[in-house]
Amino acid sequence: MPQHSLHGGDPSVLRRLNSAATLRALRDGGEATLSELARRVELSRPTTEGVLGELIDRGLAAEDAPRPGSGLGRPARRYRFRAEAGHALGIDVDARRVRLLVADLAGEVVAGHRACLEAGAPPGERIAAVRAAVRECLAEAGIDRRSLRAVAVGTPGVVAPDGTVTCCTVVPGWQGVHLARELGRSFPCPVLVENDANLAAMAERWRGAARDADDVVCVYAALHTGMGAIIGGRLHRGRRGAAGEIGMLDELGLRDTTASLVPDAGPGAGFEEAEGVLAAARRGSAEAKERVERLAARMARGVAAMALAIDPETIVVGGPLAGNGSPLVTALRSRVGPLCLSPVRIEGSELGDESVGLGAVRLALDRIDEDLFRLDRPAEATAPA
């Protein structure tokens, strides 16, 4: 925002506005000279230089070595955003495993880790295993825990705004666990918790098959099929975090997804067998194709119901049982389209098994941005070098 826009206003607010505008321009626009940056944010050179000094003191900007020029005189100083000044941690946890992704402040993933969990472990053991996985991940990457500025966790189930899992049929004993508080004891920063399908939807819009869409439905096909919705470019959670949970209605065909592909697998089991059925269908097995078609016919009612409610530009089908090249995506495309009132693009996820972790990273980065660009920012310590 130009400096003159708050003429006569509170000087401290004006300084913060200038600081936020300069930081955003440096982060989003890349390395720049002082003159280039001053033009981007419509500030004078002296004001821009003063703001840069404050950002350098906060550890968020750095002066790079000048580029050698062909002309006479000293090359202009260049400044950059210090993406390494902090990190965001995304955690994807369910009954069987935990996956971690660590990103710098520019959203570049710099570390990852995964570990298996005991499917029947009680909540305390599961949370302890997640903590152990975090320790191992940070140690392997050489990242100080103090550099974490926000952590976000994705989990199956309905998650209340305070981070409590209020309903979950996938993870034993998970219902009623205040996951944000339990994991928050391990971190020096905010810890957010969100439904896995919601985070998958955020990831698809950020870096996946829905990058060009503002209204998106994400179909997350796993043990049960969950739904996440982006409306007007923003995640739609609903009043208590239960938006998209239409799979609770048995008649919509979104429950027991895995069991529908592998009827003899038993409750909570059969992922490997289900993936085997999908692989066999890709190879041309008539029996496997029939199972996939039956599942798609069953799911189509729920997917179409969500599409009719949201009227999205794009439906992305992901999760352990779907993605690019999955016969389930092809079958859903042929069955959902005719049930909708207007054409809708149905795509397979491009993100593989990292969609929930990436969505968690995006959620954590959004929380970090709130702190970086807030105008009532309290005094803060300089970030670690």
CSV table of C-alpha atoms in Angstrom, one decimal:
chain,number,residue,atom,x,y,z
A,1,MET,CA,0.0,0.0,0.0
A,2,PRO,CA,1.4,3.4,-0.9
A,3,GLN,CA,2.8,5.4,2.0
A,4,HIS,CA,0.6,8.4,1.4
A,5,SER,CA,-2.7,6.4,1.7
A,6,LEU,CA,-2.8,6.9,5.5
A,7,HIS,CA,-1.7,10.5,5.6
A,8,GLY,CA,-2.3,11.8,9.1
A,9,GLY,CA,-2.9,8.4,10.5
A,10,ASP,CA,-1.2,6.4,13.2
A,11,PRO,CA,2.5,6.3,12.3
A,12,SER,CA,3.0,2.8,13.8
A,13,VAL,CA,0.1,1.4,11.7
A,14,LEU,CA,1.6,3.1,8.6
A,15,ARG,CA,5.0,1.5,9.3
A,16,ARG,CA,3.3,-1.9,9.7
A,17,LEU,CA,1.4,-1.4,6.4
A,18,ASN,CA,4.6,-0.5,4.6
A,19,SER,CA,6.4,-3.4,6.2
A,20,ALA,CA,3.7,-5.9,5.2
A,21,ALA,CA,3.5,-4.5,1.6
A,22,THR,CA,7.3,-4.7,1.2
A,23,LEU,CA,7.5,-8.2,2.7
A,24,ARG,CA,4.8,-9.5,0.4
A,25,ALA,CA,6.3,-7.9,-2.6
A,26,LEU,CA,9.7,-9.4,-1.8
A,27,ARG,CA,8.3,-12.8,-1.2
A,28,ASP,CA,5.9,-13.0,-4.1
A,29,GLY,CA,8.0,-11.0,-6.6
A,30,GLY,CA,11.4,-12.4,-6.0
A,31,GLU,CA,14.8,-10.8,-5.5
A,32,ALA,CA,15.0,-7.0,-6.2
A,33,THR,CA,17.1,-4.0,-6.0
A,34,LEU,CA,16.1,-1.2,-3.7
A,35,SER,CA,14.8,0.9,-6.6
A,36,GLU,CA,12.9,-2.0,-8.1
A,37,LEU,CA,11.3,-2.8,-4.7
A,38,ALA,CA,10.4,0.8,-4.1
A,39,ARG,CA,8.6,0.9,-7.4
A,40,ARG,CA,6.7,-2.3,-6.6
A,41,VAL,CA,5.3,-1.0,-3.4
A,42,GLU,CA,5.0,2.7,-4.4
A,43,LEU,CA,7.2,4.0,-1.6
A,44,SER,CA,10.1,6.3,-1.6
A,45,ARG,CA,13.6,4.9,-1.7
A,46,PRO,CA,14.4,6.1,1.9
A,47,THR,CA,11.2,4.6,3.2
A,48,THR,CA,11.8,1.3,1.5
A,49,GLU,CA,15.4,1.2,2.7
A,50,GLY,CA,14.2,1.8,6.3
A,51,VAL,CA,11.5,-0.9,6.0
A,52,LEU,CA,14.1,-3.4,4.6
A,53,GLY,CA,16.4,-2.7,7.6
A,54,GLU,CA,13.5,-3.6,9.9
A,55,LEU,CA,12.8,-6.8,7.9
A,56,ILE,CA,16.5,-7.8,8.0
A,57,ASP,CA,16.5,-7.3,11.7
A,58,ARG,CA,13.5,-9.6,12.0
A,59,GLY,CA,15.3,-12.2,10.0
A,60,LEU,CA,12.8,-12.1,7.1
A,61,ALA,CA,14.9,-10.4,4.5
A,62,ALA,CA,18.6,-10.5,3.5
A,63,GLU,CA,20.9,-8.5,1.3
A,64,ASP,CA,22.5,-10.7,-1.4
A,65,ALA,CA,25.8,-10.2,-3.1
A,66,PRO,CA,25.5,-7.7,-5.9
A,67,ARG,CA,25.4,-9.0,-9.4
A,68,PRO,CA,28.5,-8.0,-11.5
A,69,GLY,CA,27.5,-5.4,-14.0
A,70,SER,CA,28.9,-4.5,-17.3
A,71,GLY,CA,28.7,-0.7,-16.6
A,72,LEU,CA,30.8,1.5,-14.4
A,73,GLY,CA,30.2,2.0,-10.7
A,74,ARG,CA,29.2,-0.3,-7.9
A,75,PRO,CA,26.5,-2.8,-8.7
A,76,ALA,CA,23.2,-2.2,-7.0
A,77,ARG,CA,22.5,-4.0,-3.8
A,78,ARG,CA,19.9,-6.8,-4.1
A,79,TYR,CA,17.4,-8.0,-1.5
A,80,ARG,CA,15.5,-11.3,-1.1
A,81,PHE,CA,12.9,-12.8,1.2
A,82,ARG,CA,14.5,-15.3,3.6
A,83,ALA,CA,12.3,-18.3,3.1
A,84,GLU,CA,14.6,-20.2,5.4
A,85,ALA,CA,13.7,-17.9,8.3
A,86,GLY,CA,11.0,-20.4,9.5
A,87,HIS,CA,9.2,-23.6,8.6
A,88,ALA,CA,5.7,-25.0,8.3
A,89,LEU,CA,5.0,-28.6,9.3
A,90,GLY,CA,2.2,-30.7,7.8
A,91,ILE,CA,1.1,-33.9,9.4
A,92,ASP,CA,-1.2,-36.5,7.9
A,93,VAL,CA,-2.3,-39.1,10.4
A,94,ASP,CA,-4.8,-41.9,10.3
A,95,ALA,CA,-5.2,-45.4,11.7
A,96,ARG,CA,-2.3,-47.0,9.8
A,97,ARG,CA,0.4,-44.4,9.3
A,98,VAL,CA,1.7,-40.9,9.7
A,99,ARG,CA,3.2,-38.8,6.9
A,100,LEU,CA,5.1,-35.5,7.5
A,101,LEU,CA,6.1,-32.7,5.2
A,102,VAL,CA,8.2,-29.7,6.1
A,103,ALA,CA,8.2,-26.5,4.0
A,104,ASP,CA,10.0,-23.2,4.2
A,105,LEU,CA,8.2,-19.9,4.3
A,106,ALA,CA,7.9,-19.8,0.5
A,107,GLY,CA,6.1,-23.2,0.5
A,108,GLU,CA,9.0,-25.2,-0.9
A,109,VAL,CA,9.0,-28.7,0.7
A,110,VAL,CA,12.4,-29.3,2.2
A,111,ALA,CA,11.9,-32.5,4.2
A,112,GLY,CA,9.5,-35.4,4.6
A,113,HIS,CA,9.1,-38.6,6.6
A,114,ARG,CA,6.6,-41.4,7.0
A,115,ALA,CA,6.1,-44.1,9.6
A,116,CYS,CA,3.6,-47.0,10.2
A,117,LEU,CA,1.3,-46.9,13.1
A,118,GLU,CA,-0.5,-49.8,14.9
A,119,ALA,CA,-4.0,-49.8,13.5
A,120,GLY,CA,-5.6,-50.6,16.9
A,121,ALA,CA,-3.3,-48.4,19.1
A,122,PRO,CA,-5.1,-46.2,21.7
A,123,PRO,CA,-4.9,-42.5,21.2
A,124,GLY,CA,-2.1,-41.9,23.7
A,125,GLU,CA,0.2,-44.4,21.9
A,126,ARG,CA,-0.8,-43.0,18.5
A,127,ILE,CA,0.0,-39.4,19.6
A,128,ALA,CA,3.3,-40.6,21.1
A,129,ALA,CA,4.2,-42.3,17.8
A,130,VAL,CA,3.4,-39.0,15.9
A,131,ARG,CA,5.7,-37.1,18.2
A,132,ALA,CA,8.5,-39.7,17.6
A,133,ALA,CA,8.0,-39.3,13.9
A,134,VAL,CA,8.3,-35.5,14.1
A,135,ARG,CA,11.5,-35.8,16.2
A,136,GLU,CA,13.0,-38.2,13.6
A,137,CYS,CA,11.9,-36.0,10.6
A,138,LEU,CA,13.4,-32.8,12.1
A,139,ALA,CA,16.6,-34.6,13.1
A,140,GLU,CA,17.1,-36.1,9.6
A,141,ALA,CA,16.5,-32.7,8.0
A,142,GLY,CA,18.7,-30.8,10.5
A,143,ILE,CA,15.7,-28.4,11.3
A,144,ASP,CA,15.5,-26.8,14.7
A,145,ARG,CA,12.0,-27.3,16.2
A,146,ARG,CA,12.1,-23.6,17.2
A,147,SER,CA,12.1,-22.6,13.5
A,148,LEU,CA,8.5,-24.1,13.2
A,149,ARG,CA,6.1,-21.2,13.0
A,150,ALA,CA,2.9,-23.3,12.5
A,151,VAL,CA,1.9,-26.9,12.5
A,152,ALA,CA,-1.2,-28.4,10.8
A,153,VAL,CA,-2.6,-31.9,11.2
A,154,GLY,CA,-4.9,-33.8,8.9
A,155,THR,CA,-7.1,-36.6,10.2
A,156,PRO,CA,-10.2,-38.5,9.3
A,157,GLY,CA,-13.4,-37.4,11.0
A,158,VAL,CA,-15.2,-34.2,11.9
A,159,VAL,CA,-13.0,-31.7,13.5
A,160,ALA,CA,-14.4,-28.9,15.6
A,161,PRO,CA,-13.0,-25.3,15.3
A,162,ASP,CA,-10.9,-25.8,18.5
A,163,GLY,CA,-9.2,-28.9,17.1
A,164,THR,CA,-11.2,-31.6,18.8
A,165,VAL,CA,-12.1,-34.7,16.8
A,166,THR,CA,-15.9,-34.8,17.4
A,167,CYS,CA,-16.7,-37.8,15.2
A,168,CYS,CA,-14.5,-40.5,13.7
A,169,THR,CA,-15.2,-44.1,12.7
A,170,VAL,CA,-11.8,-44.8,11.1
A,171,VAL,CA,-9.2,-44.3,13.9
A,172,PRO,CA,-10.0,-46.3,17.1
A,173,GLY,CA,-10.6,-44.1,20.2
A,174,TRP,CA,-10.1,-40.9,18.2
A,175,GLN,CA,-13.5,-39.4,18.8
A,176,GLY,CA,-13.4,-36.8,21.6
A,177,VAL,CA,-9.6,-36.3,21.4
A,178,HIS,CA,-8.6,-32.7,21.6
A,179,LEU,CA,-5.8,-33.2,19.0
A,180,ALA,CA,-4.7,-29.6,18.8
A,181,ARG,CA,-4.2,-29.4,22.5
A,182,GLU,CA,-2.5,-32.8,22.8
A,183,LEU,CA,0.0,-32.2,20.0
A,184,GLY,CA,0.3,-28.5,20.9
A,185,ARG,CA,2.3,-29.5,24.0
A,186,SER,CA,5.1,-30.6,21.6
A,187,PHE,CA,5.5,-27.3,19.6
A,188,PRO,CA,6.4,-23.7,20.3
A,189,CYS,CA,3.9,-22.5,17.7
A,190,PRO,CA,0.2,-22.7,16.8
A,191,VAL,CA,-1.1,-26.2,16.0
A,192,LEU,CA,-4.2,-26.5,13.8
A,193,VAL,CA,-6.2,-29.7,13.1
A,194,GLU,CA,-8.4,-30.2,10.0
A,195,ASN,CA,-10.3,-33.0,8.3
A,196,ASP,CA,-8.2,-34.9,5.7
A,197,ALA,CA,-10.6,-34.5,2.8
A,198,ASN,CA,-10.7,-30.7,3.5
A,199,LEU,CA,-6.9,-30.5,3.4
A,200,ALA,CA,-6.8,-32.6,0.2
A,201,ALA,CA,-9.1,-30.1,-1.4
A,202,MET,CA,-6.8,-27.2,-0.3
A,203,ALA,CA,-3.8,-29.1,-1.8
A,204,GLU,CA,-5.5,-29.7,-5.1
A,205,ARG,CA,-6.3,-26.0,-5.5
A,206,TRP,CA,-2.8,-25.0,-4.4
A,207,ARG,CA,-0.7,-27.5,-6.4
A,208,GLY,CA,-2.9,-30.1,-7.9
A,209,ALA,CA,-5.6,-30.7,-10.5
A,210,ALA,CA,-7.7,-27.7,-9.5
A,211,ARG,CA,-5.1,-24.9,-9.6
A,212,ASP,CA,-7.3,-22.9,-12.0
A,213,ALA,CA,-10.6,-23.3,-10.1
A,214,ASP,CA,-12.3,-21.3,-7.3
A,215,ASP,CA,-15.2,-23.8,-6.7
A,216,VAL,CA,-13.9,-27.3,-6.2
A,217,VAL,CA,-15.1,-30.6,-4.7
A,218,CYS,CA,-12.5,-33.1,-3.6
A,219,VAL,CA,-13.6,-36.7,-3.4
A,220,TYR,CA,-11.2,-38.5,-1.0
A,221,ALA,CA,-11.6,-42.2,-1.6
A,222,ALA,CA,-10.3,-44.2,1.3
A,223,LEU,CA,-11.7,-46.6,3.9
A,224,HIS,CA,-14.8,-44.4,3.6
A,225,THR,CA,-15.1,-41.6,1.0
A,226,GLY,CA,-14.9,-38.1,2.4
A,227,MET,CA,-15.6,-34.8,0.7
A,228,GLY,CA,-14.0,-31.4,0.9
A,229,ALA,CA,-15.3,-28.2,-0.7
A,230,ILE,CA,-13.6,-25.0,-1.8
A,231,ILE,CA,-16.2,-22.2,-2.5
A,232,GLY,CA,-15.1,-18.9,-3.9
A,233,GLY,CA,-11.4,-19.9,-3.4
A,234,ARG,CA,-11.9,-20.6,0.4
A,235,LEU,CA,-12.3,-23.9,2.3
A,236,HIS,CA,-15.9,-24.4,3.4
A,237,ARG,CA,-15.9,-26.0,6.8
A,238,GLY,CA,-19.5,-25.3,8.0
A,239,ARG,CA,-20.5,-24.1,11.4
A,240,ARG,CA,-18.9,-27.0,13.3
A,241,GLY,CA,-16.5,-28.5,10.7
A,242,ALA,CA,-18.9,-31.0,9.3
A,243,ALA,CA,-19.5,-29.6,5.8
A,244,GLY,CA,-19.2,-32.2,3.1
A,245,GLU,CA,-19.9,-35.2,5.5
A,246,ILE,CA,-22.8,-36.4,3.3
A,247,GLY,CA,-21.2,-39.8,3.4
A,248,MET,CA,-22.9,-40.3,6.8
A,249,LEU,CA,-26.1,-41.1,4.8
A,250,ASP,CA,-25.8,-44.8,3.8
A,251,GLU,CA,-28.0,-44.3,0.8
A,252,LEU,CA,-25.5,-42.0,-0.9
A,253,GLY,CA,-23.0,-44.9,-1.2
A,254,LEU,CA,-19.9,-43.3,0.2
A,255,ARG,CA,-19.3,-45.5,3.2
A,256,ASP,CA,-17.2,-48.7,3.3
A,257,THR,CA,-15.5,-47.8,0.0
A,258,THR,CA,-12.7,-50.3,0.4
A,259,ALA,CA,-15.0,-53.1,1.5
A,260,SER,CA,-17.1,-52.5,-1.7
A,261,LEU,CA,-14.0,-53.4,-3.8
A,262,VAL,CA,-12.9,-56.2,-1.5
A,263,PRO,CA,-16.1,-57.6,0.2
A,264,ASP,CA,-14.3,-60.3,2.2
A,265,ALA,CA,-11.6,-57.9,3.6
A,266,GLY,CA,-13.4,-57.2,6.8
A,267,PRO,CA,-13.9,-53.8,8.5
A,268,GLY,CA,-11.0,-51.4,8.4
A,269,ALA,CA,-8.8,-53.7,6.3
A,270,GLY,CA,-8.1,-54.5,2.7
A,271,PHE,CA,-6.3,-51.4,1.3
A,272,GLU,CA,-3.6,-53.6,-0.3
A,273,GLU,CA,-6.3,-55.9,-1.7
A,274,ALA,CA,-8.4,-53.0,-2.9
A,275,GLU,CA,-5.3,-51.5,-4.7
A,276,GLY,CA,-4.8,-54.9,-6.2
A,277,VAL,CA,-8.3,-54.9,-7.6
A,278,LEU,CA,-7.7,-51.5,-9.2
A,279,ALA,CA,-4.4,-52.7,-10.6
A,280,ALA,CA,-6.1,-55.7,-12.1
A,281,ALA,CA,-8.8,-53.5,-13.6
A,282,ARG,CA,-6.0,-51.5,-15.3
A,283,ARG,CA,-4.6,-54.7,-16.7
A,284,GLY,CA,-7.9,-55.6,-18.2
A,285,SER,CA,-9.4,-58.1,-15.7
A,286,ALA,CA,-13.1,-58.4,-16.4
A,287,GLU,CA,-13.9,-59.3,-12.8
A,288,ALA,CA,-11.9,-56.4,-11.4
A,289,LYS,CA,-13.5,-53.9,-13.9
A,290,GLU,CA,-16.9,-55.1,-12.8
A,291,ARG,CA,-16.1,-54.5,-9.2
A,292,VAL,CA,-14.8,-51.0,-10.0
A,293,GLU,CA,-17.9,-50.2,-12.0
A,294,ARG,CA,-20.2,-51.4,-9.2
A,295,LEU,CA,-18.3,-49.1,-6.7
A,296,ALA,CA,-18.5,-46.2,-9.1
A,297,ALA,CA,-22.3,-46.7,-9.6
A,298,ARG,CA,-22.6,-46.8,-5.8
A,299,MET,CA,-20.5,-43.7,-5.2
A,300,ALA,CA,-22.0,-41.6,-8.1
A,301,ARG,CA,-25.1,-40.7,-6.1
A,302,GLY,CA,-23.1,-39.1,-3.3
A,303,VAL,CA,-20.6,-37.4,-5.6
A,304,ALA,CA,-23.4,-36.0,-7.8
A,305,ALA,CA,-25.3,-34.9,-4.7
A,306,MET,CA,-22.3,-32.8,-3.6
A,307,ALA,CA,-21.9,-31.5,-7.1
A,308,LEU,CA,-25.5,-30.4,-7.3
A,309,ALA,CA,-25.2,-28.6,-4.0
A,310,ILE,CA,-21.9,-26.8,-4.8
A,311,ASP,CA,-22.1,-26.5,-8.6
A,312,PRO,CA,-18.2,-26.7,-8.8
A,313,GLU,CA,-16.0,-26.0,-11.7
A,314,THR,CA,-13.9,-29.1,-10.9
A,315,ILE,CA,-14.3,-32.4,-9.1
A,316,VAL,CA,-11.0,-34.0,-8.1
A,317,VAL,CA,-10.9,-37.6,-7.1
A,318,GLY,CA,-8.0,-38.6,-4.9
A,319,GLY,CA,-7.1,-40.6,-1.8
A,320,PRO,CA,-5.6,-44.1,-1.5
A,321,LEU,CA,-8.0,-45.6,-4.0
A,322,ALA,CA,-7.9,-42.9,-6.7
A,323,GLY,CA,-5.7,-40.6,-8.6
A,324,ASN,CA,-4.5,-40.1,-12.2
A,325,GLY,CA,-4.8,-43.2,-14.2
A,326,SER,CA,-7.2,-44.9,-11.6
A,327,PRO,CA,-10.0,-46.8,-13.3
A,328,LEU,CA,-12.2,-45.5,-10.5
A,329,VAL,CA,-11.8,-42.0,-11.8
A,330,THR,CA,-12.8,-43.0,-15.3
A,331,ALA,CA,-15.8,-44.9,-14.1
A,332,LEU,CA,-17.0,-42.0,-11.9
A,333,ARG,CA,-16.5,-39.6,-14.8
A,334,SER,CA,-18.9,-41.6,-16.9
A,335,ARG,CA,-21.5,-42.1,-14.2
A,336,VAL,CA,-21.5,-38.7,-12.3
A,337,GLY,CA,-21.7,-36.4,-15.4
A,338,PRO,CA,-25.2,-37.6,-16.5
A,339,LEU,CA,-26.5,-36.9,-12.9
A,340,CYS,CA,-25.5,-33.2,-13.0
A,341,LEU,CA,-27.4,-30.3,-14.4
A,342,SER,CA,-24.4,-28.7,-16.0
A,343,PRO,CA,-21.0,-30.1,-17.3
A,344,VAL,CA,-18.4,-30.5,-14.6
A,345,ARG,CA,-14.8,-31.4,-15.1
A,346,ILE,CA,-13.8,-34.6,-13.2
A,347,GLU,CA,-10.0,-35.1,-12.7
A,348,GLY,CA,-7.8,-37.6,-10.9
A,349,SER,CA,-5.5,-36.3,-8.3
A,350,GLU,CA,-1.9,-35.5,-9.4
A,351,LEU,CA,-0.6,-35.5,-5.8
A,352,GLY,CA,-0.6,-39.2,-5.0
A,353,ASP,CA,-0.5,-39.9,-1.3
A,354,GLU,CA,0.8,-36.5,-0.4
A,355,SER,CA,-2.4,-34.5,-0.9
A,356,VAL,CA,-3.4,-34.4,2.8
A,357,GLY,CA,0.2,-33.5,3.9
A,358,LEU,CA,0.4,-30.8,1.3
A,359,GLY,CA,-2.9,-29.4,2.3
A,360,ALA,CA,-1.7,-29.4,5.9
A,361,VAL,CA,1.4,-27.4,4.9
A,362,ARG,CA,-0.8,-24.9,3.0
A,363,LEU,CA,-3.0,-24.5,6.1
A,364,ALA,CA,0.0,-23.9,8.3
A,365,LEU,CA,1.5,-21.4,5.8
A,366,ASP,CA,-1.8,-19.5,5.8
A,367,ARG,CA,-1.6,-19.3,9.6
A,368,ILE,CA,2.0,-18.1,9.3
A,369,ASP,CA,0.9,-15.4,6.8
A,370,GLU,CA,-1.6,-14.1,9.3
A,371,ASP,CA,1.2,-13.5,11.7
A,372,LEU,CA,3.6,-12.1,9.2
A,373,PHE,CA,1.2,-9.6,7.8
A,374,ARG,CA,-0.9,-8.6,10.7
A,375,LEU,CA,-1.0,-4.9,11.5
A,376,ASP,CA,-1.3,-5.3,15.3
A,377,ARG,CA,1.9,-7.4,15.4
A,378,PRO,CA,3.5,-7.5,18.8
A,379,ALA,CA,7.2,-7.2,19.2
A,380,GLU,CA,8.9,-10.4,18.1
A,381,ALA,CA,12.2,-12.0,18.5
A,382,THR,CA,14.6,-12.1,15.6
A,383,ALA,CA,14.2,-15.3,13.6
A,384,PRO,CA,17.0,-17.9,13.8
A,385,ALA,CA,19.7,-17.4,11.2
